[in-house]
Amino acid sequence: MIFDRITRTAFAVASGFLMLLAFGLITYAAYEVVRSLLVDGTNIATSLLEAVGYSVIAIAVFDVGKYLLEEEAIRAREMRQPAEARRSLTKFISTIAIAVFLEGLVAVFEAGKDQLPLMIYPTLLLLTGVALVIGLGIYQRLSAMVENETTDREQSKAPLRRRTREPKSA
């Protein structure tokens, strides 16, 4: 019982810290945009693209913190139903995939048309996002198949249980 409380507290503290870091990233992105507007000679387009990148990372970090808070600190239990675990993991991976795609898109714009060798990083990011989505699709398909098989087995055994439990009449 005490270990459970310590674990929940640790997850809550880590979650809060991640959320504060996400807020710090958003604040820094806003500061850099305002600073580039006020200082002559600063490229506003670069500042805006960097702000988008920081914001995307902040969203992903915040979502990780939210996930930890909801699933580990508040609920503090293992997911009993496969569908519940699948939904939770799908939501989490989807957020990460979106962050990867947005970061890849920002990196494409930062690399620009003139700096072709710099396109390797954004290309790898986009391919990573595609791999995440494909992996999520495979996971969804396989876990749904397992859920259906488990449900079918339970339903096929249910009538047998009822028959054995009913008292025999004379």
Short mmCIF file of N, CA and C in Angstrom, two decimals:
data_model
loop_
_atom_site.label_atom_id
_atom_site.label_comp_id
_atom_site.label_asym_id
_atom_site.label_seq_id
_atom_site.Cartn_x
_atom_site.Cartn_y
_atom_site.Cartn_z
N MET A 1 0.81 -1.19 0.00
CA MET A 1 0.00 0.00 0.00
C MET A 1 0.86 1.26 0.00
N ILE A 2 1.90 1.28 0.84
CA ILE A 2 2.76 2.46 0.90
C ILE A 2 3.59 2.59 -0.38
N PHE A 3 4.03 1.45 -0.91
CA PHE A 3 4.78 1.49 -2.17
C PHE A 3 3.92 2.04 -3.29
N ASP A 4 2.65 1.69 -3.29
CA ASP A 4 1.71 2.18 -4.30
C ASP A 4 1.59 3.70 -4.22
N ARG A 5 1.51 4.22 -3.00
CA ARG A 5 1.40 5.68 -2.82
C ARG A 5 2.69 6.39 -3.25
N ILE A 6 3.81 5.79 -2.94
CA ILE A 6 5.09 6.38 -3.34
C ILE A 6 5.20 6.40 -4.87
N THR A 7 4.82 5.31 -5.49
CA THR A 7 4.86 5.22 -6.95
C THR A 7 3.94 6.24 -7.58
N ARG A 8 2.72 6.34 -7.07
CA ARG A 8 1.76 7.30 -7.61
C ARG A 8 2.26 8.73 -7.44
N THR A 9 2.86 9.02 -6.31
CA THR A 9 3.41 10.36 -6.06
C THR A 9 4.56 10.65 -7.01
N ALA A 10 5.44 9.67 -7.22
CA ALA A 10 6.56 9.87 -8.13
C ALA A 10 6.06 10.14 -9.56
N PHE A 11 5.05 9.40 -10.00
CA PHE A 11 4.49 9.65 -11.33
C PHE A 11 3.83 11.02 -11.41
N ALA A 12 3.16 11.42 -10.35
CA ALA A 12 2.52 12.73 -10.33
C ALA A 12 3.55 13.85 -10.40
N VAL A 13 4.64 13.71 -9.65
CA VAL A 13 5.71 14.72 -9.67
C VAL A 13 6.38 14.77 -11.05
N ALA A 14 6.68 13.61 -11.60
CA ALA A 14 7.30 13.57 -12.94
C ALA A 14 6.36 14.17 -13.98
N SER A 15 5.08 13.87 -13.86
CA SER A 15 4.09 14.41 -14.78
C SER A 15 4.02 15.93 -14.67
N GLY A 16 3.96 16.43 -13.47
CA GLY A 16 3.94 17.88 -13.26
C GLY A 16 5.18 18.56 -13.81
N PHE A 17 6.33 17.93 -13.62
CA PHE A 17 7.58 18.49 -14.12
C PHE A 17 7.58 18.53 -15.65
N LEU A 18 7.11 17.46 -16.29
CA LEU A 18 7.02 17.46 -17.75
C LEU A 18 6.08 18.54 -18.25
N MET A 19 4.97 18.72 -17.57
CA MET A 19 4.02 19.76 -17.98
C MET A 19 4.63 21.15 -17.82
N LEU A 20 5.39 21.36 -16.75
CA LEU A 20 6.09 22.65 -16.57
C LEU A 20 7.13 22.87 -17.67
N LEU A 21 7.85 21.82 -18.03
CA LEU A 21 8.82 21.94 -19.12
C LEU A 21 8.13 22.30 -20.44
N ALA A 22 6.98 21.69 -20.68
CA ALA A 22 6.22 22.00 -21.89
C ALA A 22 5.80 23.47 -21.88
N PHE A 23 5.34 23.94 -20.74
CA PHE A 23 4.97 25.35 -20.63
C PHE A 23 6.19 26.25 -20.86
N GLY A 24 7.33 25.83 -20.34
CA GLY A 24 8.57 26.59 -20.56
C GLY A 24 8.95 26.66 -22.04
N LEU A 25 8.77 25.56 -22.76
CA LEU A 25 9.06 25.57 -24.20
C LEU A 25 8.14 26.53 -24.95
N ILE A 26 6.87 26.52 -24.62
CA ILE A 26 5.92 27.44 -25.26
C ILE A 26 6.28 28.89 -24.94
N THR A 27 6.61 29.15 -23.69
CA THR A 27 6.99 30.50 -23.27
C THR A 27 8.25 30.96 -24.01
N TYR A 28 9.23 30.08 -24.09
CA TYR A 28 10.46 30.42 -24.80
C TYR A 28 10.19 30.69 -26.29
N ALA A 29 9.34 29.88 -26.91
CA ALA A 29 9.00 30.08 -28.32
C ALA A 29 8.35 31.45 -28.52
N ALA A 30 7.44 31.81 -27.64
CA ALA A 30 6.78 33.12 -27.74
C ALA A 30 7.78 34.24 -27.53
N TYR A 31 8.66 34.08 -26.56
CA TYR A 31 9.70 35.09 -26.30
C TYR A 31 10.58 35.29 -27.53
N GLU A 32 11.00 34.21 -28.17
CA GLU A 32 11.87 34.32 -29.34
C GLU A 32 11.17 35.02 -30.51
N VAL A 33 9.87 34.76 -30.69
CA VAL A 33 9.12 35.42 -31.76
C VAL A 33 9.03 36.92 -31.47
N VAL A 34 8.68 37.28 -30.25
CA VAL A 34 8.58 38.70 -29.88
C VAL A 34 9.95 39.37 -30.02
N ARG A 35 11.00 38.70 -29.57
CA ARG A 35 12.34 39.26 -29.67
C ARG A 35 12.74 39.49 -31.12
N SER A 36 12.41 38.56 -31.98
CA SER A 36 12.78 38.72 -33.39
C SER A 36 11.97 39.84 -34.06
N LEU A 37 10.77 40.10 -33.56
CA LEU A 37 9.98 41.21 -34.09
C LEU A 37 10.56 42.56 -33.66
N LEU A 38 11.11 42.61 -32.48
CA LEU A 38 11.62 43.87 -31.93
C LEU A 38 13.05 44.18 -32.35
N VAL A 39 13.83 43.18 -32.70
CA VAL A 39 15.23 43.39 -33.05
C VAL A 39 15.36 43.41 -34.56
N ASP A 40 15.96 44.48 -35.07
CA ASP A 40 16.19 44.56 -36.51
C ASP A 40 17.28 43.58 -36.92
N GLY A 41 17.16 43.08 -38.13
CA GLY A 41 18.17 42.17 -38.66
C GLY A 41 17.94 40.71 -38.32
N THR A 42 16.90 40.43 -37.55
CA THR A 42 16.59 39.05 -37.21
C THR A 42 15.57 38.52 -38.22
N ASN A 43 15.81 37.32 -38.69
CA ASN A 43 14.91 36.71 -39.66
C ASN A 43 13.67 36.19 -38.94
N ILE A 44 12.54 36.85 -39.18
CA ILE A 44 11.29 36.47 -38.49
C ILE A 44 10.80 35.10 -38.93
N ALA A 45 11.03 34.75 -40.19
CA ALA A 45 10.58 33.44 -40.68
C ALA A 45 11.27 32.31 -39.93
N THR A 46 12.55 32.44 -39.71
CA THR A 46 13.29 31.43 -38.96
C THR A 46 12.78 31.33 -37.52
N SER A 47 12.53 32.47 -36.93
CA SER A 47 12.01 32.47 -35.55
C SER A 47 10.64 31.82 -35.48
N LEU A 48 9.80 32.08 -36.46
CA LEU A 48 8.47 31.48 -36.46
C LEU A 48 8.54 29.97 -36.65
N LEU A 49 9.42 29.52 -37.56
CA LEU A 49 9.57 28.08 -37.76
C LEU A 49 10.12 27.39 -36.51
N GLU A 50 11.07 28.03 -35.87
CA GLU A 50 11.60 27.47 -34.63
C GLU A 50 10.53 27.44 -33.54
N ALA A 51 9.69 28.48 -33.51
CA ALA A 51 8.60 28.53 -32.53
C ALA A 51 7.61 27.39 -32.77
N VAL A 52 7.34 27.10 -34.04
CA VAL A 52 6.46 25.97 -34.35
C VAL A 52 7.09 24.67 -33.85
N GLY A 53 8.37 24.51 -34.11
CA GLY A 53 9.08 23.31 -33.65
C GLY A 53 9.03 23.15 -32.15
N TYR A 54 9.30 24.25 -31.42
CA TYR A 54 9.23 24.20 -29.96
C TYR A 54 7.81 23.89 -29.48
N SER A 55 6.83 24.46 -30.15
CA SER A 55 5.44 24.24 -29.76
C SER A 55 5.04 22.78 -29.97
N VAL A 56 5.47 22.20 -31.08
CA VAL A 56 5.16 20.80 -31.36
C VAL A 56 5.79 19.90 -30.32
N ILE A 57 7.03 20.16 -30.00
CA ILE A 57 7.72 19.37 -28.97
C ILE A 57 7.03 19.56 -27.62
N ALA A 58 6.61 20.79 -27.33
CA ALA A 58 5.92 21.06 -26.07
C ALA A 58 4.61 20.28 -25.98
N ILE A 59 3.89 20.20 -27.08
CA ILE A 59 2.63 19.45 -27.08
C ILE A 59 2.90 17.97 -26.79
N ALA A 60 3.93 17.43 -27.44
CA ALA A 60 4.26 16.02 -27.22
C ALA A 60 4.68 15.77 -25.77
N VAL A 61 5.51 16.67 -25.22
CA VAL A 61 5.96 16.52 -23.83
C VAL A 61 4.78 16.66 -22.88
N PHE A 62 3.91 17.61 -23.15
CA PHE A 62 2.73 17.78 -22.30
C PHE A 62 1.84 16.54 -22.35
N ASP A 63 1.69 15.97 -23.53
CA ASP A 63 0.86 14.79 -23.65
C ASP A 63 1.46 13.59 -22.90
N VAL A 64 2.76 13.48 -22.91
CA VAL A 64 3.41 12.42 -22.14
C VAL A 64 3.14 12.63 -20.64
N GLY A 65 3.28 13.89 -20.21
CA GLY A 65 2.99 14.20 -18.81
C GLY A 65 1.54 13.90 -18.44
N LYS A 66 0.63 14.26 -19.34
CA LYS A 66 -0.80 14.00 -19.11
C LYS A 66 -1.07 12.50 -19.06
N TYR A 67 -0.44 11.77 -19.95
CA TYR A 67 -0.59 10.31 -19.98
C TYR A 67 -0.13 9.71 -18.65
N LEU A 68 1.04 10.13 -18.19
CA LEU A 68 1.55 9.61 -16.92
C LEU A 68 0.61 9.96 -15.77
N LEU A 69 0.10 11.17 -15.77
CA LEU A 69 -0.79 11.59 -14.70
C LEU A 69 -2.09 10.77 -14.70
N GLU A 70 -2.70 10.64 -15.89
CA GLU A 70 -3.97 9.91 -15.97
C GLU A 70 -3.82 8.42 -15.72
N GLU A 71 -2.84 7.81 -16.37
CA GLU A 71 -2.73 6.35 -16.34
C GLU A 71 -1.98 5.81 -15.12
N GLU A 72 -1.03 6.55 -14.61
CA GLU A 72 -0.21 6.01 -13.53
C GLU A 72 -0.51 6.65 -12.17
N ALA A 73 -0.73 7.96 -12.15
CA ALA A 73 -0.92 8.62 -10.86
C ALA A 73 -2.37 8.58 -10.40
N ILE A 74 -3.29 8.89 -11.32
CA ILE A 74 -4.70 8.96 -10.92
C ILE A 74 -5.32 7.56 -10.88
N ARG A 75 -5.21 6.84 -11.98
CA ARG A 75 -5.82 5.50 -12.03
C ARG A 75 -5.05 4.52 -11.17
N ALA A 76 -3.72 4.53 -11.31
CA ALA A 76 -2.83 3.68 -10.52
C ALA A 76 -3.27 2.22 -10.52
N ARG A 77 -3.60 1.74 -11.68
CA ARG A 77 -3.97 0.34 -11.78
C ARG A 77 -3.60 -0.14 -13.18
N GLU A 78 -3.46 -1.43 -13.28
CA GLU A 78 -3.22 -1.99 -14.60
C GLU A 78 -4.52 -2.02 -15.36
N MET A 79 -4.41 -1.83 -16.66
CA MET A 79 -5.60 -1.89 -17.49
C MET A 79 -6.06 -3.34 -17.59
N ARG A 80 -7.27 -3.57 -17.23
CA ARG A 80 -7.78 -4.93 -17.19
C ARG A 80 -8.32 -5.37 -18.54
N GLN A 81 -8.88 -4.48 -19.29
CA GLN A 81 -9.48 -4.82 -20.57
C GLN A 81 -8.50 -4.52 -21.70
N PRO A 82 -8.32 -5.45 -22.64
CA PRO A 82 -7.43 -5.19 -23.77
C PRO A 82 -7.86 -3.98 -24.59
N ALA A 83 -9.15 -3.75 -24.72
CA ALA A 83 -9.64 -2.60 -25.49
C ALA A 83 -9.22 -1.29 -24.84
N GLU A 84 -9.23 -1.26 -23.52
CA GLU A 84 -8.82 -0.05 -22.78
C GLU A 84 -7.34 0.23 -23.01
N ALA A 85 -6.51 -0.79 -22.95
CA ALA A 85 -5.09 -0.62 -23.19
C ALA A 85 -4.83 -0.18 -24.63
N ARG A 86 -5.57 -0.76 -25.56
CA ARG A 86 -5.39 -0.42 -26.98
C ARG A 86 -5.76 1.04 -27.22
N ARG A 87 -6.86 1.49 -26.66
CA ARG A 87 -7.28 2.88 -26.84
C ARG A 87 -6.26 3.84 -26.26
N SER A 88 -5.79 3.54 -25.07
CA SER A 88 -4.83 4.42 -24.40
C SER A 88 -3.52 4.49 -25.18
N LEU A 89 -3.01 3.35 -25.58
CA LEU A 89 -1.76 3.33 -26.34
C LEU A 89 -1.92 3.98 -27.70
N THR A 90 -3.06 3.80 -28.34
CA THR A 90 -3.32 4.41 -29.64
C THR A 90 -3.31 5.93 -29.52
N LYS A 91 -3.96 6.44 -28.50
CA LYS A 91 -3.99 7.89 -28.30
C LYS A 91 -2.58 8.44 -28.07
N PHE A 92 -1.81 7.75 -27.27
CA PHE A 92 -0.46 8.19 -26.96
C PHE A 92 0.44 8.16 -28.20
N ILE A 93 0.46 7.05 -28.92
CA ILE A 93 1.31 6.92 -30.10
C ILE A 93 0.86 7.89 -31.20
N SER A 94 -0.44 8.10 -31.32
CA SER A 94 -0.94 9.06 -32.32
C SER A 94 -0.40 10.46 -32.05
N THR A 95 -0.38 10.85 -30.80
CA THR A 95 0.15 12.18 -30.45
C THR A 95 1.64 12.27 -30.79
N ILE A 96 2.38 11.23 -30.49
CA ILE A 96 3.81 11.22 -30.80
C ILE A 96 4.02 11.26 -32.31
N ALA A 97 3.24 10.49 -33.06
CA ALA A 97 3.36 10.48 -34.52
C ALA A 97 3.06 11.86 -35.11
N ILE A 98 2.03 12.51 -34.60
CA ILE A 98 1.70 13.86 -35.08
C ILE A 98 2.85 14.81 -34.80
N ALA A 99 3.43 14.71 -33.60
CA ALA A 99 4.57 15.57 -33.26
C ALA A 99 5.74 15.31 -34.19
N VAL A 100 6.01 14.05 -34.50
CA VAL A 100 7.12 13.71 -35.40
C VAL A 100 6.85 14.26 -36.80
N PHE A 101 5.62 14.09 -37.28
CA PHE A 101 5.27 14.62 -38.60
C PHE A 101 5.40 16.15 -38.65
N LEU A 102 4.90 16.83 -37.63
CA LEU A 102 5.00 18.28 -37.62
C LEU A 102 6.45 18.75 -37.53
N GLU A 103 7.23 18.07 -36.72
CA GLU A 103 8.65 18.44 -36.62
C GLU A 103 9.35 18.20 -37.95
N GLY A 104 9.01 17.11 -38.63
CA GLY A 104 9.58 16.85 -39.96
C GLY A 104 9.20 17.92 -40.95
N LEU A 105 7.95 18.35 -40.89
CA LEU A 105 7.48 19.41 -41.78
C LEU A 105 8.21 20.72 -41.52
N VAL A 106 8.36 21.07 -40.25
CA VAL A 106 9.10 22.28 -39.89
C VAL A 106 10.55 22.17 -40.39
N ALA A 107 11.15 21.01 -40.22
CA ALA A 107 12.54 20.81 -40.66
C ALA A 107 12.66 20.93 -42.17
N VAL A 108 11.64 20.48 -42.91
CA VAL A 108 11.66 20.63 -44.38
C VAL A 108 11.71 22.10 -44.74
N PHE A 109 10.88 22.91 -44.08
CA PHE A 109 10.87 24.34 -44.37
C PHE A 109 12.16 25.01 -43.95
N GLU A 110 12.74 24.57 -42.84
CA GLU A 110 14.00 25.15 -42.39
C GLU A 110 15.14 24.82 -43.35
N ALA A 111 15.17 23.60 -43.86
CA ALA A 111 16.23 23.20 -44.77
C ALA A 111 16.13 23.97 -46.08
N GLY A 112 14.91 24.23 -46.50
CA GLY A 112 14.73 25.02 -47.72
C GLY A 112 15.14 24.27 -48.96
N LYS A 113 14.99 24.94 -50.08
CA LYS A 113 15.30 24.34 -51.37
C LYS A 113 16.78 24.39 -51.70
N ASP A 114 17.50 25.34 -51.14
CA ASP A 114 18.90 25.52 -51.50
C ASP A 114 19.84 24.56 -50.78
N GLN A 115 19.42 24.03 -49.65
CA GLN A 115 20.30 23.21 -48.83
C GLN A 115 19.87 21.74 -48.89
N LEU A 116 20.05 21.13 -50.02
CA LEU A 116 19.59 19.77 -50.25
C LEU A 116 20.19 18.74 -49.28
N PRO A 117 21.47 18.83 -48.92
CA PRO A 117 22.01 17.84 -47.96
C PRO A 117 21.31 17.89 -46.59
N LEU A 118 20.74 19.03 -46.25
CA LEU A 118 20.05 19.14 -44.96
C LEU A 118 18.68 18.46 -44.98
N MET A 119 18.25 17.98 -46.12
CA MET A 119 16.95 17.32 -46.24
C MET A 119 16.96 15.89 -45.69
N ILE A 120 18.13 15.38 -45.37
CA ILE A 120 18.22 14.02 -44.84
C ILE A 120 17.49 13.91 -43.50
N TYR A 121 17.72 14.85 -42.60
CA TYR A 121 17.08 14.82 -41.29
C TYR A 121 15.55 14.88 -41.40
N PRO A 122 14.99 15.86 -42.13
CA PRO A 122 13.52 15.88 -42.24
C PRO A 122 12.96 14.62 -42.91
N THR A 123 13.68 14.11 -43.89
CA THR A 123 13.21 12.89 -44.56
C THR A 123 13.17 11.72 -43.58
N LEU A 124 14.20 11.58 -42.77
CA LEU A 124 14.22 10.52 -41.77
C LEU A 124 13.11 10.71 -40.72
N LEU A 125 12.86 11.96 -40.35
CA LEU A 125 11.77 12.22 -39.41
C LEU A 125 10.43 11.81 -40.01
N LEU A 126 10.20 12.17 -41.25
CA LEU A 126 8.95 11.81 -41.89
C LEU A 126 8.81 10.30 -42.06
N LEU A 127 9.91 9.64 -42.39
CA LEU A 127 9.88 8.17 -42.50
C LEU A 127 9.62 7.53 -41.13
N THR A 128 10.16 8.13 -40.10
CA THR A 128 9.91 7.64 -38.74
C THR A 128 8.43 7.78 -38.39
N GLY A 129 7.84 8.91 -38.78
CA GLY A 129 6.41 9.10 -38.55
C GLY A 129 5.58 8.06 -39.29
N VAL A 130 5.97 7.78 -40.53
CA VAL A 130 5.27 6.76 -41.31
C VAL A 130 5.41 5.40 -40.63
N ALA A 131 6.61 5.08 -40.16
CA ALA A 131 6.83 3.81 -39.48
C ALA A 131 5.98 3.72 -38.20
N LEU A 132 5.86 4.83 -37.47
CA LEU A 132 5.01 4.84 -36.27
C LEU A 132 3.55 4.54 -36.62
N VAL A 133 3.07 5.18 -37.68
CA VAL A 133 1.66 4.97 -38.07
C VAL A 133 1.44 3.55 -38.57
N ILE A 134 2.38 3.02 -39.35
CA ILE A 134 2.26 1.64 -39.82
C ILE A 134 2.31 0.66 -38.64
N GLY A 135 3.25 0.89 -37.73
CA GLY A 135 3.34 0.05 -36.54
C GLY A 135 2.08 0.12 -35.70
N LEU A 136 1.51 1.31 -35.57
CA LEU A 136 0.26 1.46 -34.83
C LEU A 136 -0.87 0.71 -35.52
N GLY A 137 -0.91 0.79 -36.84
CA GLY A 137 -1.93 0.06 -37.58
C GLY A 137 -1.82 -1.44 -37.40
N ILE A 138 -0.60 -1.95 -37.45
CA ILE A 138 -0.37 -3.38 -37.24
C ILE A 138 -0.78 -3.77 -35.82
N TYR A 139 -0.39 -2.95 -34.85
CA TYR A 139 -0.78 -3.21 -33.45
C TYR A 139 -2.30 -3.23 -33.30
N GLN A 140 -2.96 -2.24 -33.91
CA GLN A 140 -4.43 -2.17 -33.84
C GLN A 140 -5.06 -3.44 -34.41
N ARG A 141 -4.57 -3.83 -35.57
CA ARG A 141 -5.13 -4.99 -36.26
C ARG A 141 -4.94 -6.26 -35.43
N LEU A 142 -3.71 -6.47 -34.96
CA LEU A 142 -3.42 -7.68 -34.19
C LEU A 142 -4.17 -7.70 -32.86
N SER A 143 -4.21 -6.57 -32.17
CA SER A 143 -4.90 -6.56 -30.87
C SER A 143 -6.41 -6.71 -31.05
N ALA A 144 -6.96 -6.15 -32.12
CA ALA A 144 -8.39 -6.34 -32.38
C ALA A 144 -8.69 -7.81 -32.69
N MET A 145 -7.80 -8.46 -33.44
CA MET A 145 -7.98 -9.89 -33.73
C MET A 145 -7.95 -10.72 -32.45
N VAL A 146 -7.02 -10.41 -31.56
CA VAL A 146 -6.92 -11.14 -30.29
C VAL A 146 -8.16 -10.89 -29.45
N GLU A 147 -8.63 -9.64 -29.41
CA GLU A 147 -9.86 -9.34 -28.67
C GLU A 147 -11.04 -10.13 -29.21
N ASN A 148 -11.17 -10.18 -30.53
CA ASN A 148 -12.28 -10.92 -31.13
C ASN A 148 -12.19 -12.41 -30.83
N GLU A 149 -10.98 -12.97 -30.92
CA GLU A 149 -10.81 -14.39 -30.61
C GLU A 149 -11.12 -14.68 -29.15
N THR A 150 -10.68 -13.82 -28.26
CA THR A 150 -10.94 -14.00 -26.84
C THR A 150 -12.44 -13.90 -26.55
N THR A 151 -13.09 -12.92 -27.16
CA THR A 151 -14.53 -12.76 -26.98
C THR A 151 -15.29 -13.96 -27.53
N ASP A 152 -14.87 -14.44 -28.72
CA ASP A 152 -15.53 -15.60 -29.32
C ASP A 152 -15.38 -16.83 -28.44
N ARG A 153 -14.18 -17.05 -27.88
CA ARG A 153 -13.97 -18.20 -27.01
C ARG A 153 -14.81 -18.11 -25.74
N GLU A 154 -14.88 -16.91 -25.17
CA GLU A 154 -15.67 -16.73 -23.96
C GLU A 154 -17.16 -16.96 -24.24
N GLN A 155 -17.61 -16.48 -25.39
CA GLN A 155 -19.02 -16.65 -25.73
C GLN A 155 -19.34 -18.11 -26.04
N SER A 156 -18.41 -18.82 -26.66
CA SER A 156 -18.67 -20.23 -26.97
C SER A 156 -18.66 -21.10 -25.72
N LYS A 157 -17.92 -20.71 -24.70
CA LYS A 157 -17.88 -21.46 -23.45
C LYS A 157 -19.05 -21.11 -22.54
N ALA A 158 -19.62 -19.94 -22.72
CA ALA A 158 -20.70 -19.49 -21.82
C ALA A 158 -21.89 -20.43 -21.81
N PRO A 159 -22.40 -20.90 -22.95
CA PRO A 159 -23.56 -21.83 -22.88
C PRO A 159 -23.21 -23.12 -22.15
N LEU A 160 -21.99 -23.60 -22.27
CA LEU A 160 -21.60 -24.83 -21.58
C LEU A 160 -21.62 -24.62 -20.07
N ARG A 161 -21.22 -23.49 -19.63
CA ARG A 161 -21.22 -23.21 -18.19
C ARG A 161 -22.64 -23.18 -17.66
N ARG A 162 -23.53 -22.58 -18.40
CA ARG A 162 -24.91 -22.52 -17.94
C ARG A 162 -25.52 -23.91 -17.84
N ARG A 163 -25.20 -24.76 -18.79
CA ARG A 163 -25.77 -26.12 -18.77
C ARG A 163 -25.26 -26.90 -17.58
N THR A 164 -23.99 -26.74 -17.23
CA THR A 164 -23.45 -27.53 -16.12
C THR A 164 -23.89 -26.97 -14.79
N ARG A 165 -24.26 -25.72 -14.73
CA ARG A 165 -24.67 -25.11 -13.48
C ARG A 165 -26.14 -25.34 -13.16
N GLU A 166 -26.94 -25.62 -14.16
CA GLU A 166 -28.37 -25.80 -13.93
C GLU A 166 -28.60 -27.12 -13.19
N PRO A 167 -29.48 -27.11 -12.18
CA PRO A 167 -29.77 -28.36 -11.47
C PRO A 167 -30.58 -29.30 -12.36
N LYS A 168 -30.32 -30.59 -12.20
CA LYS A 168 -31.04 -31.59 -12.98
C LYS A 168 -32.39 -31.81 -12.36
N SER A 169 -33.39 -31.85 -13.19
CA SER A 169 -34.73 -32.10 -12.66
C SER A 169 -35.10 -33.56 -12.87
N ALA A 170 -35.88 -34.12 -11.99
CA ALA A 170 -36.24 -35.53 -12.06
C ALA A 170 -37.55 -35.76 -12.75
#
